[in-house]
PDB file of C-alpha atoms and ligand atoms in Angstrom:
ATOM      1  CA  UNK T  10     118.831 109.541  64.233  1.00 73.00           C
ATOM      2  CA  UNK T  11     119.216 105.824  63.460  1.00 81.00           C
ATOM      3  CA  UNK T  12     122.126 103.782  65.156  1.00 85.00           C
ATOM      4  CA  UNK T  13     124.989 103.429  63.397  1.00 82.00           C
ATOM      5  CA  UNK T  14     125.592 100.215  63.629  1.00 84.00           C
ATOM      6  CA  UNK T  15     122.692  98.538  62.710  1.00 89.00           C
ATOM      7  CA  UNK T  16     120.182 101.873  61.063  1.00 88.00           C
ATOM      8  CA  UNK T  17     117.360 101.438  63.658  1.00 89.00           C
ATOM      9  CA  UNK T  18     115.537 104.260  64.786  1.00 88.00           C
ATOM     10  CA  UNK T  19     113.909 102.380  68.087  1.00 89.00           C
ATOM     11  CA  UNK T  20     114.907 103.806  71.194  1.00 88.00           C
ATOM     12  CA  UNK T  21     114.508 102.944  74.781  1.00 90.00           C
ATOM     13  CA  UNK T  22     115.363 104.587  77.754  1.00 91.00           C
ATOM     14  CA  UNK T  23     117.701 102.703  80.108  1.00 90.00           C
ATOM     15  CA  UNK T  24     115.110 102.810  82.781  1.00 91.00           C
ATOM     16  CA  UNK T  25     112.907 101.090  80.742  1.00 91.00           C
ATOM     17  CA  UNK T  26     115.357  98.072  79.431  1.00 90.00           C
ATOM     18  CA  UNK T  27     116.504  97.806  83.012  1.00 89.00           C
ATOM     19  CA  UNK T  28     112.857  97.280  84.450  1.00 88.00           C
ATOM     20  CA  UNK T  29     111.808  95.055  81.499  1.00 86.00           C
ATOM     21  CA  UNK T  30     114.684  92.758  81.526  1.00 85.00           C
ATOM     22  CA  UNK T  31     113.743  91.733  84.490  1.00 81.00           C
ATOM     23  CA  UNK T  32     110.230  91.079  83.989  1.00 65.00           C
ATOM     24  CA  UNK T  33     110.719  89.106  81.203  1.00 58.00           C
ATOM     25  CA  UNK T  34     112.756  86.772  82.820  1.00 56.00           C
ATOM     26  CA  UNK T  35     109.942  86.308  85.723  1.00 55.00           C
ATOM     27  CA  UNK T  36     107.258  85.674  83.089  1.00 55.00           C
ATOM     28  CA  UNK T  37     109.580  83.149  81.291  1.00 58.00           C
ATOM     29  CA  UNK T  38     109.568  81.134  84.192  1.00 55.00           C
ATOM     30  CA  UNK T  39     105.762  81.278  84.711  1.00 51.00           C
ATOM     31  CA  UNK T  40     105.066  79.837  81.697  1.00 49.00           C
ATOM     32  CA  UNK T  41     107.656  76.977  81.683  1.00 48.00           C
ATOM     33  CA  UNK T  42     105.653  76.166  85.155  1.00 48.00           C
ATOM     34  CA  UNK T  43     102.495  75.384  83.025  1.00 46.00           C
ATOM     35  CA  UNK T  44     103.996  73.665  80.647  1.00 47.00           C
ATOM     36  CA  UNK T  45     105.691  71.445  83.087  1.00 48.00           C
ATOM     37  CA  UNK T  46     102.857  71.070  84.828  1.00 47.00           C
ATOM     38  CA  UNK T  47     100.902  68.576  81.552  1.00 49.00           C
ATOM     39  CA  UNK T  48     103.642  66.488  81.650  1.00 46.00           C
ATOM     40  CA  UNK T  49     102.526  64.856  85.418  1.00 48.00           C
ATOM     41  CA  UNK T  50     105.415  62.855  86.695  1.00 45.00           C
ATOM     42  CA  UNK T  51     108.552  65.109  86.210  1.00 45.00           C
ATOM     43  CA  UNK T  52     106.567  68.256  87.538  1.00 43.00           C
ATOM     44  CA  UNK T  53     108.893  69.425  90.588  1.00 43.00           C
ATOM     45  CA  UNK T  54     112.442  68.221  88.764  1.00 42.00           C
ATOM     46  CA  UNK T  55     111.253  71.054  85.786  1.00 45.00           C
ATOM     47  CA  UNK T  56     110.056  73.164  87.917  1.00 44.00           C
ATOM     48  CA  UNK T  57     113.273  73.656  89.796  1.00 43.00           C
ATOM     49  CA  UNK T  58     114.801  74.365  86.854  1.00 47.00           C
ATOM     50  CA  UNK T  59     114.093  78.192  86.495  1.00 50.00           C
ATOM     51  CA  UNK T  60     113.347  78.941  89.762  1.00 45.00           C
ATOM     52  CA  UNK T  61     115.471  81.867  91.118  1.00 53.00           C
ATOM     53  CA  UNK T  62     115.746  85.639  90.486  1.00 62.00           C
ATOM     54  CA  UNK T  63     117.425  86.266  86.988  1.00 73.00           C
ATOM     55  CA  UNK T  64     117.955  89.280  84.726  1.00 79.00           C
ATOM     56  CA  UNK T  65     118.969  89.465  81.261  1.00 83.00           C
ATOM     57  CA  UNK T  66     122.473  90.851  80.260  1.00 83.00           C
ATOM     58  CA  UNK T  67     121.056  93.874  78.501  1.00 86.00           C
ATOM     59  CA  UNK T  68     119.382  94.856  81.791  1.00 86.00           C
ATOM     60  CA  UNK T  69     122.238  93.950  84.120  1.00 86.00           C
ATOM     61  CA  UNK T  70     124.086  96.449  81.577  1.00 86.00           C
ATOM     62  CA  UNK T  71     121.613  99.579  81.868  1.00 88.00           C
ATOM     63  CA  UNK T  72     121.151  99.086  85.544  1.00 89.00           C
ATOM     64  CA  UNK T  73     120.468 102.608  87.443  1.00 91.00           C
ATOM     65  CA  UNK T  74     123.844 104.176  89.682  1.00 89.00           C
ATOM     66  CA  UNK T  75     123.638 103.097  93.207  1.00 89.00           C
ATOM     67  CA  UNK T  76     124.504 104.556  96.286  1.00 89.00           C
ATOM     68  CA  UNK T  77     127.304 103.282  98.322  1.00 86.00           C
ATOM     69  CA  UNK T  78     127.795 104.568 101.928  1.00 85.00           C
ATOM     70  CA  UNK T  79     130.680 101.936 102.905  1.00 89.00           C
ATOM     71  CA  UNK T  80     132.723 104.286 103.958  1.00 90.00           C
ATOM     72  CA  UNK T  81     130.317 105.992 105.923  1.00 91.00           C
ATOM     73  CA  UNK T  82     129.051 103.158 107.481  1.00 92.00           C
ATOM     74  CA  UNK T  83     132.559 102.118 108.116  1.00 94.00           C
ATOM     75  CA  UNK T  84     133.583 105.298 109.965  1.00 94.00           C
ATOM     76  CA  UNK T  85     130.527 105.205 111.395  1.00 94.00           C
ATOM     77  CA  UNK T  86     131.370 101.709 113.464  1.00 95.00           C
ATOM     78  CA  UNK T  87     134.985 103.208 114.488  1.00 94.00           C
ATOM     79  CA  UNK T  88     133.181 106.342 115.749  1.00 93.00           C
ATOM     80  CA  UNK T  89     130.435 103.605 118.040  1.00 93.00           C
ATOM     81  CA  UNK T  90     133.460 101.562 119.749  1.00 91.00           C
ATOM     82  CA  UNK T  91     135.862 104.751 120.600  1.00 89.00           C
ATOM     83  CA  UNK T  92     132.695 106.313 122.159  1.00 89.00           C
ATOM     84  CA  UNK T  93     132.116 103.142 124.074  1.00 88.00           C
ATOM     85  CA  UNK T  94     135.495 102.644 125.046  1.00 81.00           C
ATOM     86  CA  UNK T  95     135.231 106.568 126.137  1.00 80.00           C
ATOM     87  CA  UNK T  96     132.272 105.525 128.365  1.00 81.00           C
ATOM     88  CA  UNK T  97     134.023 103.023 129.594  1.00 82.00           C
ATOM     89  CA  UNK T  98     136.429 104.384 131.428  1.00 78.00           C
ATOM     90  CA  UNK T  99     139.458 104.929 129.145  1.00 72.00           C
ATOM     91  CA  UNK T 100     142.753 105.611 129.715  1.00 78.00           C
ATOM     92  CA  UNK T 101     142.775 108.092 126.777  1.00 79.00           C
ATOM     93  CA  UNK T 102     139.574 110.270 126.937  1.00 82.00           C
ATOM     94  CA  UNK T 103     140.739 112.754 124.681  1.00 87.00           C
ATOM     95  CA  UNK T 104     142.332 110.646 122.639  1.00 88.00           C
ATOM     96  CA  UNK T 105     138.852 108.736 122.011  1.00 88.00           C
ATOM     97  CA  UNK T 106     136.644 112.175 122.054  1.00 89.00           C
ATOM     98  CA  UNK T 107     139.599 113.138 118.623  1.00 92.00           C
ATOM     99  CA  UNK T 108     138.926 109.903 116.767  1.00 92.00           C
ATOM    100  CA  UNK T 109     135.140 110.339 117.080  1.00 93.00           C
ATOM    101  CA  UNK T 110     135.149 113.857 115.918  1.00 94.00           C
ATOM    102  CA  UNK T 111     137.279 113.029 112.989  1.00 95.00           C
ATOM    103  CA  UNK T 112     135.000 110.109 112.206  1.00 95.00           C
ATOM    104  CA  UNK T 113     131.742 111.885 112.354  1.00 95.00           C
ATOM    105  CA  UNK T 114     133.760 114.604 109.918  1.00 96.00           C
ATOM    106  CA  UNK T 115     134.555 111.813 107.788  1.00 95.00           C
ATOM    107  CA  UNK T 116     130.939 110.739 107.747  1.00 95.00           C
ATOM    108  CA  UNK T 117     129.885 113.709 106.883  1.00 94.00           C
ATOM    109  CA  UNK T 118     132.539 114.364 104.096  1.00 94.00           C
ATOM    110  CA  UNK T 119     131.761 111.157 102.742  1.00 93.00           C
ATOM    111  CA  UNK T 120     127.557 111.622 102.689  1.00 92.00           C
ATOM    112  CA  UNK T 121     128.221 114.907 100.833  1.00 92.00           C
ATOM    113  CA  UNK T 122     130.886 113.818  98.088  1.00 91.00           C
ATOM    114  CA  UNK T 123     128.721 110.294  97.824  1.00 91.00           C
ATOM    115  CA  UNK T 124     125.610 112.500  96.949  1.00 91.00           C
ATOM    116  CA  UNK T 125     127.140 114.844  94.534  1.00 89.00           C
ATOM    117  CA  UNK T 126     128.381 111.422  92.475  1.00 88.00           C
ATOM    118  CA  UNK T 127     124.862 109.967  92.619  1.00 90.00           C
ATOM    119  CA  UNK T 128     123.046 112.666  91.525  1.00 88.00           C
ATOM    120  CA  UNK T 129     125.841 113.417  89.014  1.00 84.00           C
ATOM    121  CA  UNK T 130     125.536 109.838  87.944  1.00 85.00           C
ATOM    122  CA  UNK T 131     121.389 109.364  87.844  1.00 88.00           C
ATOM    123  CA  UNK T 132     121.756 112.628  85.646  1.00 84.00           C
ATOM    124  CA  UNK T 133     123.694 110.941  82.863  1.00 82.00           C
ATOM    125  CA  UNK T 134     121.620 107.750  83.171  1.00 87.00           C
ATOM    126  CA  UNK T 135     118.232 109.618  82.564  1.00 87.00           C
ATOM    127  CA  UNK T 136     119.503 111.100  79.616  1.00 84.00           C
ATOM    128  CA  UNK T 137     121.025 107.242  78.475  1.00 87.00           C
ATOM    129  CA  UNK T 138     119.200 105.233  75.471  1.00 88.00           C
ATOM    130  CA  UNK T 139     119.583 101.913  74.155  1.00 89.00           C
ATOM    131  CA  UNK T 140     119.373 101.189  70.758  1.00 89.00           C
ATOM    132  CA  UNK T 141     116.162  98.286  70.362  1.00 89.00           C
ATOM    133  CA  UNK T 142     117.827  96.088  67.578  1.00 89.00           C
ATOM    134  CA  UNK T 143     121.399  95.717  68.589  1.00 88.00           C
ATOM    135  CA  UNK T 144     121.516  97.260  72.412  1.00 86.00           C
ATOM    136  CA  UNK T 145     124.383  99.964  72.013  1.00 87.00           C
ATOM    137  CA  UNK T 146     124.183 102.245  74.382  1.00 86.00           C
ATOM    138  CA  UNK T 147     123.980 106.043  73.644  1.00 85.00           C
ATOM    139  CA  UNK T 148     124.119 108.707  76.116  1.00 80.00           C
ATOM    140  CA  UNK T 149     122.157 111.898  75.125  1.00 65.00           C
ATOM    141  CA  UNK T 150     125.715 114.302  76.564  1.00 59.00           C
ATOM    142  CA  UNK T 151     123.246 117.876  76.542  1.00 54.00           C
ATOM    143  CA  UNK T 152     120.468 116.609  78.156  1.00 50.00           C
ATOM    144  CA  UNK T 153     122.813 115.325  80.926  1.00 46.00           C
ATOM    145  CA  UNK T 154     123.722 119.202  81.286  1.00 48.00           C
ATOM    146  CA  UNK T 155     120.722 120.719  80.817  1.00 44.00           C
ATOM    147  CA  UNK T 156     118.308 118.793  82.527  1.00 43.00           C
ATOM    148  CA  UNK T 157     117.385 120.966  85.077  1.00 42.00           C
ATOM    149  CA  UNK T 158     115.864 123.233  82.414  1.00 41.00           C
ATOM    150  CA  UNK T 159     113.492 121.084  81.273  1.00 42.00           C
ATOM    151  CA  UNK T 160     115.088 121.302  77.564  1.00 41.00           C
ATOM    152  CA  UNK T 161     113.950 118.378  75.160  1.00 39.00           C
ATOM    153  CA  UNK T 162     117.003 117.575  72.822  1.00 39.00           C
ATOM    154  CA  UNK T 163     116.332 116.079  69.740  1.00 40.00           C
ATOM    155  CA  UNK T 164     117.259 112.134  69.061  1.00 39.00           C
ATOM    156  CA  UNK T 165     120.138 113.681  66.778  1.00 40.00           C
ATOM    157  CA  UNK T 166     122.468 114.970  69.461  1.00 44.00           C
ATOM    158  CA  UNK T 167     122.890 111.176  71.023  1.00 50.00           C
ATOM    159  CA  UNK T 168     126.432 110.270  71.250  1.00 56.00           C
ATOM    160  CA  UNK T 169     127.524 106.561  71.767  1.00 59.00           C
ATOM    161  CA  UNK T 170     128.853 105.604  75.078  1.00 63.00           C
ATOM    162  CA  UNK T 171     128.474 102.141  77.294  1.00 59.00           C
ATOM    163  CA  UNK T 172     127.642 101.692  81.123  1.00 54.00           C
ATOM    164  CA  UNK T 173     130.325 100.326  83.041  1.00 45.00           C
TER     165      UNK T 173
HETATM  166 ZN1  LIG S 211     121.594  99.464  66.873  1.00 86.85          ZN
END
């Protein structure tokens, strides 16, 4: 199918945008290093010009989910100083010994839901596209279901949709 807002038929995965916006950028800055370099006397004032880690927009756009374990994490530390203060001679054992075992439920609640979402979310990002001319974003909505079949869905069935 060709994008409807500017006819192209070029397609890239997100994966792919993501990984090359980034490489571009690092390549950029290699060259403007040479061509710094002829000029003699203003070599290190040009060359700190570019230095850095960047990305492009496009790639900062079809970046890949992530996982967050904040909460986790967070429980996690709440859990660590009630079981010292348990150790260290509390007043309220069993008052510590509840608040860890509800924390490491938490945790545990938290890991699970946190996975399905990932995996929910890298499901829908393998099946997104990018459009190469203009850089919509379409989002392939039966592949995202079907995956785990192995079915190959024709370009037709894209659908538009954006990363947030
Ligand atoms: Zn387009």
């Amino acid at each position: 199918m060709a994008c409807r807002y500017c006819n192209s038929e070029e397609w890239k995965s997100a994966s792919l945008v993501y990984r090359e916006g980034i490489s571009d950028i690092r390549s950029n800055t290699r060259a403007h290093g040479l061509g710094v370099g002829t000029s003699g006397i203003g070599l290190g004032v040009g060359g700190a010009k570019t230095r850095g880690y960047q990305q492009s927009m496009l790639s900062k756009a079809a970046s890949p989910p992530r996982r967050g374990f904040a909460l986790a994490l967070f429980l996690a530390g709440i859990a660590i100083l009630f079981t010292l203060g348990a150790a260290s001679g509390s007043n309220f054992p069993l008052f510590d010994l509840i608040i860890v075992i509800l924390c490491t439920l938490g945790i545990f609640y938290s890991y699970q839901r946190e996975k399905r979402r990932y995996d929910a979310a890298t499901a829908v990002y393998a099946a997104t596209r990018v459009c190469q001319r203009c850089g919509q974003f379409y989002r392939d909505p039966y592949r995202s279901k079907m995956r785990s079949n192995g079915v190959i869905i024709r370009a037709a069935e894209l659908r538009e949709c954006s990363l947030s």
